Amino acid sequence: MSGIGMVLKKICAKPGVTGALVCGHDGLVVESALGERFDPDALSALASAIDMALANTCTDAGFGKYSRFLVSANNGGMIITDLGRSLFVVVTDSSANVAQINVEVFQASNEIKKQVNLG
């Protein structure tokens, strides 16, 4: 298992996290730990589309570059983090403590950035 794979496995072990992946801004999957419930290609395409919309909207609004975006829905959600060269996507269920997971995502993001820069 790659270093990124180990980081994904670690965050997926947190309560309320149902999966995670790293993909390029183009939507191509780099590494996935989603299991059977989600299609990695579909989720990375969704994250890529959201990323493009956010990048343009935040810039146009004068906010600058976004760093993290939270999607919240009735049955769960996802956190999309811009890592520079790639996106880190964490999927949660409705029981997730989003504040705690957000801290975990921040820490995992730093670990993934180190792996990407080494690779």
Coordinates of C-alpha atoms in Angstrom, one line a residue:
M1 CA 0.0 0.0 0.0
S2 CA 1.3 3.5 -0.9
G3 CA 1.9 6.2 1.6
I4 CA -1.3 8.0 0.3
G5 CA -3.2 4.7 0.6
M6 CA -2.1 4.4 4.3
V7 CA -3.3 8.0 5.0
L8 CA -6.7 7.2 3.3
K9 CA -7.0 4.0 5.3
K10 CA -6.3 5.9 8.6
I11 CA -8.9 8.6 7.9
C12 CA -11.5 6.0 6.8
A13 CA -11.1 4.4 10.3
K14 CA -12.5 7.5 11.9
P15 CA -16.2 7.3 13.1
G16 CA -18.5 8.8 10.5
V17 CA -16.1 8.5 7.6
T18 CA -17.3 6.2 4.9
G19 CA -14.5 6.7 2.3
A20 CA -11.8 8.9 0.9
L21 CA -9.9 9.5 -2.3
V22 CA -7.3 11.6 -3.9
C23 CA -7.8 12.7 -7.5
G24 CA -6.4 15.2 -9.9
H25 CA -8.1 18.5 -10.7
D26 CA -9.0 16.8 -14.0
G27 CA -11.0 14.1 -12.1
L28 CA -8.6 11.2 -12.6
V29 CA -8.3 9.0 -9.5
V30 CA -4.9 8.9 -7.9
E31 CA -5.8 6.7 -4.9
S32 CA -9.1 5.5 -3.5
A33 CA -10.4 4.0 -0.3
L34 CA -14.1 4.1 -1.0
G35 CA -15.2 0.5 -0.8
E36 CA -18.2 -0.9 -2.7
R37 CA -20.7 1.9 -1.9
F38 CA -19.2 4.6 -4.2
D39 CA -17.8 4.6 -7.7
P40 CA -14.4 6.3 -7.4
D41 CA -14.5 7.7 -11.0
A42 CA -18.0 9.2 -10.5
L43 CA -17.0 10.7 -7.1
S44 CA -13.8 12.2 -8.5
A45 CA -15.6 13.6 -11.5
L46 CA -18.1 15.3 -9.1
A47 CA -15.2 16.6 -6.9
S48 CA -13.5 17.9 -10.0
A49 CA -16.6 19.7 -11.2
I50 CA -17.2 21.3 -7.8
D51 CA -13.5 22.3 -7.7
M52 CA -13.7 24.1 -11.0
A53 CA -16.9 25.9 -10.1
L54 CA -15.5 26.9 -6.7
A55 CA -12.2 28.1 -8.1
N56 CA -13.9 30.4 -10.5
T57 CA -16.6 31.6 -8.1
C58 CA -14.3 32.3 -5.2
T59 CA -11.9 34.2 -7.5
D60 CA -14.7 36.2 -9.1
A61 CA -16.1 37.1 -5.7
G62 CA -12.7 38.3 -4.5
F63 CA -12.2 35.6 -1.9
G64 CA -9.1 34.2 -3.6
K65 CA -8.3 30.5 -3.9
Y66 CA -10.5 28.2 -1.8
S67 CA -8.8 25.6 0.4
R68 CA -11.6 23.4 1.7
F69 CA -15.3 23.0 0.8
L70 CA -17.9 21.1 2.9
V71 CA -21.0 19.5 1.3
S72 CA -23.7 18.7 3.8
A73 CA -26.8 16.7 2.9
N74 CA -29.5 14.7 4.8
N75 CA -27.7 11.4 4.7
G76 CA -24.1 12.5 4.9
G77 CA -21.7 14.7 3.0
M78 CA -18.1 15.2 1.8
I79 CA -15.2 17.5 2.4
I80 CA -13.1 18.5 -0.6
T81 CA -9.7 19.9 0.1
D82 CA -7.5 21.5 -2.6
L83 CA -4.0 20.1 -2.1
G84 CA -2.4 22.1 -4.9
R85 CA -1.7 19.4 -7.4
S86 CA -4.6 17.3 -6.4
L87 CA -7.9 17.1 -4.5
F88 CA -8.5 15.2 -1.2
V89 CA -12.1 14.0 -0.9
V90 CA -13.5 12.6 2.4
V91 CA -17.1 11.1 2.4
T92 CA -19.1 11.1 5.6
D93 CA -22.3 9.6 6.9
S94 CA -25.0 11.5 8.8
S95 CA -23.5 10.4 12.2
A96 CA -20.2 12.2 11.5
N97 CA -18.8 14.8 13.9
V98 CA -17.9 17.2 11.1
A99 CA -15.9 19.5 13.3
Q100 CA -13.7 16.6 14.5
I101 CA -13.4 15.1 11.0
N102 CA -12.4 18.6 9.6
V103 CA -9.4 18.6 12.0
E104 CA -8.5 15.0 10.9
V105 CA -8.8 16.1 7.2
F106 CA -6.4 19.0 7.9
Q107 CA -3.8 16.7 9.4
A108 CA -4.3 14.0 6.6
S109 CA -4.0 16.7 4.0
N110 CA -0.6 17.7 5.2
E111 CA 0.5 14.1 5.2
I112 CA -0.8 13.6 1.6
K113 CA 1.0 16.8 0.5
K114 CA 4.3 15.3 1.8
Q115 CA 3.6 12.1 -0.1
V116 CA 2.8 13.9 -3.4
N117 CA 5.9 16.1 -3.2
L118 CA 8.0 13.0 -2.5
G119 CA 6.5 11.0 -5.4

